[in-house]
Tab-separated table of C-alpha atoms in Angstrom:
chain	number	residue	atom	x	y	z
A	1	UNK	CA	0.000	0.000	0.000
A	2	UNK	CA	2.597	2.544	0.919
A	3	UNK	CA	4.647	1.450	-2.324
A	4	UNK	CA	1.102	2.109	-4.107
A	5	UNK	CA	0.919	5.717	-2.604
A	6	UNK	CA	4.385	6.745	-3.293
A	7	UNK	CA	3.908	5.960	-6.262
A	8	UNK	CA	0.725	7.201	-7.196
A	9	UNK	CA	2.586	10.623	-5.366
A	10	UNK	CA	5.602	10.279	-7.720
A	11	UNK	CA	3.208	9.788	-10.748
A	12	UNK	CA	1.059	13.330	-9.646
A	13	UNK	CA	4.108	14.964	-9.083
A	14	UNK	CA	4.873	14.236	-12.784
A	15	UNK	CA	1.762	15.339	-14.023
A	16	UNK	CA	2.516	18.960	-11.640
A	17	UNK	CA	5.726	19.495	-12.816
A	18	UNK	CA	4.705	18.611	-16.818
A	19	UNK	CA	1.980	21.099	-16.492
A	20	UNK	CA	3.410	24.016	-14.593
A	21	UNK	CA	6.628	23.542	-17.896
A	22	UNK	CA	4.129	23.410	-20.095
A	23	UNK	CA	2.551	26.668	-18.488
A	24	UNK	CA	5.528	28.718	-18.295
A	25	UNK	CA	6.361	27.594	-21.998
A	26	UNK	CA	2.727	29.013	-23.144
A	27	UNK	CA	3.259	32.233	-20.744
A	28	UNK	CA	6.806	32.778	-22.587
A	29	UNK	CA	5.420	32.075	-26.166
A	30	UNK	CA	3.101	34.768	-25.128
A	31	UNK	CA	5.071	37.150	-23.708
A	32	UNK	CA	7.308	36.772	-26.899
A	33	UNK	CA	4.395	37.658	-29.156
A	34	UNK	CA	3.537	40.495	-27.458
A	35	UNK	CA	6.827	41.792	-27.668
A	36	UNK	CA	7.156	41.099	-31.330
A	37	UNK	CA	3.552	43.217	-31.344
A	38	UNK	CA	5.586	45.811	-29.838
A	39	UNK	CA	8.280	45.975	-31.616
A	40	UNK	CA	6.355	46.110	-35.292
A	41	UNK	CA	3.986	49.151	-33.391
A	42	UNK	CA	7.176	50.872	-32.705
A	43	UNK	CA	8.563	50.240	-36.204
A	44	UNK	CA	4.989	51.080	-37.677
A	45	UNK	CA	5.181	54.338	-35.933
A	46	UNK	CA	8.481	55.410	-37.120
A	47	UNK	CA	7.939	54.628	-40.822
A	48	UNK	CA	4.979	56.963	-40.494
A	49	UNK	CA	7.001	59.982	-39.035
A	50	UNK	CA	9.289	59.060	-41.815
A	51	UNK	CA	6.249	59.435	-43.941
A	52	UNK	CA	5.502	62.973	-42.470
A	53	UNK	CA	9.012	64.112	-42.878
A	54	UNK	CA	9.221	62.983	-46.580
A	55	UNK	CA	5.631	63.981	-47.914
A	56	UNK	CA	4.739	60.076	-48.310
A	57	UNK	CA	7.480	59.655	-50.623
A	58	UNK	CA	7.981	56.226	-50.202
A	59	UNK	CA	11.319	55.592	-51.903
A	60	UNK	CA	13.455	58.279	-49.513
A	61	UNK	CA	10.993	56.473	-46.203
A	62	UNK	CA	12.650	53.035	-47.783
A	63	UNK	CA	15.593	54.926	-48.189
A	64	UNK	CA	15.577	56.152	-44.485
A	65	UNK	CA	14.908	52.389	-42.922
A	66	UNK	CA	17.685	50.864	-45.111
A	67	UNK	CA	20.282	52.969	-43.872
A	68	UNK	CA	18.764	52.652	-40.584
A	69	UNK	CA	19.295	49.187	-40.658
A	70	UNK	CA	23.038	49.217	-41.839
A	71	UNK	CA	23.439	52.285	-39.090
A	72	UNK	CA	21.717	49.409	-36.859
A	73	UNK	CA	24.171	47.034	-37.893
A	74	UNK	CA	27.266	48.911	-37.724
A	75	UNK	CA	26.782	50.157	-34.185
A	76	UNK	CA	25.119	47.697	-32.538
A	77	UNK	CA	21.838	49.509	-31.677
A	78	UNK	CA	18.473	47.743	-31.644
A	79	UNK	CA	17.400	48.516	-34.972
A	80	UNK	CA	13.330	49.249	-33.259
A	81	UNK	CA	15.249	52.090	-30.885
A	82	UNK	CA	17.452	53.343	-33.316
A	83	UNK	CA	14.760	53.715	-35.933
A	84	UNK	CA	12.266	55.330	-33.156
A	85	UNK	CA	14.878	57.881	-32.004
A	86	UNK	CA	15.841	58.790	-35.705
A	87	UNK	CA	12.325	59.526	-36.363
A	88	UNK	CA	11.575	61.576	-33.592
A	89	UNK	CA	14.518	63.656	-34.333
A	90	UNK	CA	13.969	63.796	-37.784
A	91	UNK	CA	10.744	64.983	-37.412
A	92	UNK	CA	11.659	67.673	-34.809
A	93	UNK	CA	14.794	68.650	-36.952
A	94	UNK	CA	12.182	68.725	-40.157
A	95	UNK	CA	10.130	71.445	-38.244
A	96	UNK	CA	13.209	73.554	-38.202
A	97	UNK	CA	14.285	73.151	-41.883
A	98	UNK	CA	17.149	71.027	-41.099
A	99	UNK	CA	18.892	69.577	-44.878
A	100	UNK	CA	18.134	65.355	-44.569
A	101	UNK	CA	21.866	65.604	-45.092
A	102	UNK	CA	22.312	67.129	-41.891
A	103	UNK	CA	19.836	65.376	-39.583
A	104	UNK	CA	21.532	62.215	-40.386
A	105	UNK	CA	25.286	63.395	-39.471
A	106	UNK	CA	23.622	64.893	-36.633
A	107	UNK	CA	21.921	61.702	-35.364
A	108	UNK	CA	24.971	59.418	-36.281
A	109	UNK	CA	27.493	61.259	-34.785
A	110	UNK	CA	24.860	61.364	-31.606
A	111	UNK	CA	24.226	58.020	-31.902
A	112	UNK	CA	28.261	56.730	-32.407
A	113	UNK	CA	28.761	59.049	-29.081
A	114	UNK	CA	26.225	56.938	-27.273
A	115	UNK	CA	27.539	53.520	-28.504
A	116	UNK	CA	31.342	54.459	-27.582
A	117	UNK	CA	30.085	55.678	-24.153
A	118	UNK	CA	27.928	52.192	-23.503
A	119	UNK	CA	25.036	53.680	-22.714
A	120	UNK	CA	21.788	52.038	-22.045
A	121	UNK	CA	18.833	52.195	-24.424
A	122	UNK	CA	16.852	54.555	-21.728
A	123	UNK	CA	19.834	56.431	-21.653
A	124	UNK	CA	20.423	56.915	-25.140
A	125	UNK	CA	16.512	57.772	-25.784
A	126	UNK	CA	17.168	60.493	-23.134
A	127	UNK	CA	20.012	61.870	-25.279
A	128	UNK	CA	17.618	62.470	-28.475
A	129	UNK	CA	14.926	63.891	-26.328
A	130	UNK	CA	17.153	66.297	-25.423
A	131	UNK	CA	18.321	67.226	-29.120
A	132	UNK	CA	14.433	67.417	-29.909
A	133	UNK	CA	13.832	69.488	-26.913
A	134	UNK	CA	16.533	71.592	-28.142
A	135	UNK	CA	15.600	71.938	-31.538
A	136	UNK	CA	12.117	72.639	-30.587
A	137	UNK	CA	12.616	75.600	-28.479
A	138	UNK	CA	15.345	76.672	-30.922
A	139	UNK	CA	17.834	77.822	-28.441
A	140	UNK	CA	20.078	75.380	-26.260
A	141	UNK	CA	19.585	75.393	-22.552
A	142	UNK	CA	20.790	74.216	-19.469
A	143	UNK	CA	18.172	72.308	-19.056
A	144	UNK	CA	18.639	70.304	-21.745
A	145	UNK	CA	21.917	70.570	-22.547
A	146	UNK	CA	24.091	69.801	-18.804
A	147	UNK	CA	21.432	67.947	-17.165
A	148	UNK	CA	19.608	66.226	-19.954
A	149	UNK	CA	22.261	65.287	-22.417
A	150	UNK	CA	25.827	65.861	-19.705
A	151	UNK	CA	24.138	63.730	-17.274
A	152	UNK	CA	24.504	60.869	-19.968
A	153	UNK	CA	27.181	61.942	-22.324
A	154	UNK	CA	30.092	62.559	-20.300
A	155	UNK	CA	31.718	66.091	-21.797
A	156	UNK	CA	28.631	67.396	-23.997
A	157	UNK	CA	28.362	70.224	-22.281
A	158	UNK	CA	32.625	71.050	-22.699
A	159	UNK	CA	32.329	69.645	-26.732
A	160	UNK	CA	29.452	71.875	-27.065
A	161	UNK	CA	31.521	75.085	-26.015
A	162	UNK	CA	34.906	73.846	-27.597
A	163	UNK	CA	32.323	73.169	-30.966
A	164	UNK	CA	31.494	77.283	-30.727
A	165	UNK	CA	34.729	78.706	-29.735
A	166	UNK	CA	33.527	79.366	-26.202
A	167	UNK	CA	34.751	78.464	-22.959
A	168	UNK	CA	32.635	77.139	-20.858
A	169	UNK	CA	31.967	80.401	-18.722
A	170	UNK	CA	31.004	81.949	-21.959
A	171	UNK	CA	28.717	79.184	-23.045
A	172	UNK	CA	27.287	79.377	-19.631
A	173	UNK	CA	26.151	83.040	-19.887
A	174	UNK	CA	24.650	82.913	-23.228
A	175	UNK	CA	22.719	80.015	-22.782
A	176	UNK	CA	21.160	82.042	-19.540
A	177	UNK	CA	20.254	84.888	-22.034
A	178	UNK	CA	19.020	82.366	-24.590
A	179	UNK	CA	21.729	83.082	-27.071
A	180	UNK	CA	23.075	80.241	-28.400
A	181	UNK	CA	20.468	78.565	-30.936
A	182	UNK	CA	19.742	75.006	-31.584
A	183	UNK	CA	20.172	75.288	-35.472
A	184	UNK	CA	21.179	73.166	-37.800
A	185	UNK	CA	25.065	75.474	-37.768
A	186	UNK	CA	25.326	74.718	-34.067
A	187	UNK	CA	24.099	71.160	-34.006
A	188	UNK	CA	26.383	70.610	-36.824
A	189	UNK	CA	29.465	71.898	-35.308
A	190	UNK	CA	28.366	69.965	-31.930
A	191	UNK	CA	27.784	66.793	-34.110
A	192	UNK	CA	31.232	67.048	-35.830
């Protein structure tokens, strides 16, 4: 009898442990579809921005993603972040008449910076938020500049005065009288 119920224990114990694997296997398959859902909304998303920024043309949106993806490639950036933060910033750099030329030496040499200095995906999505802040108030601030974008690339705020022929102190006092603008010149020079 005891043989009977040890067994009959070891044989439940089975079935337990076959369906709780077989649970966590569904929950994962799951989980992974939901992130692939993700991951094609944020994709979706940036091809229409990419959309806006080009008038619908297609060909330069197709254009956009496949250099994206080689970008992707290159630096080993998620090509779903990499093609969100492009499009953000390409839309906000759009806005003010940046050349397509120059939002993409912008964003690469941004990008490169970020890759070289190992930061995270949050942190690097803080770093373009910070450009498109930037670009959308048209000036550079403190704000955005040393606590947005120096708290996560080490030096921006130094490169940024070295890239105007300021010192720092300088930089420092025409930013407080909203002096220095976040044009395509400046950006450039930052970029480069």
């Amino acid at each position: 009898d005891s043989r009977k119920a040890m067994s009959l224990m070891q044989r439940l114990r089975g079935e337990v442990l076959s369906l709780a694997t077989a649970y966590f296997g569904l929950y994962n398959a799951i989980r992974q579809v939901g992130e692939v859902i993700r991951a094609f909304q944020k994709l979706e998303a940036a091809q229409n921005r990419l959309g806006a920024v080009f008038k619908q043309n297609m060909e330069a949106v197709r254009s956009e993603m496949e250099w994206l993806q080689r970008q992707s490639a290159r630096l080993v950036i998620e090509f779903g972040v990499l093609s969100d933060e492009y499009s953000k910033f390409a839309v906000a750099a759009q806005a003010a008449n940046f050349e397509s030329a120059n939002v993409r030496k912008i964003f690469l040499a941004v990008a490169e910076a970020a890759r070289v200095n190992k930061l995270s995906m949050d942190q690097m999505s803080g770093v373009f938020l910070a450009l498109q802040q930037m670009i959308s108030k048209g000036k550079v601030t403190s704000e955005e500049l040393r606590r947005q974008l120096g708290d996560r690339l080490p030096g921006a705020f130094n490169i940024m005065a070295e890239a105007l022929g300021l010192t720092t102190a300088q930089l420092d006092e025409m930013m407080k009288k909203g002096e220095i603008l976040a044009d395509e010149t400046n950006l450039l020079k930052f970029a480069e």
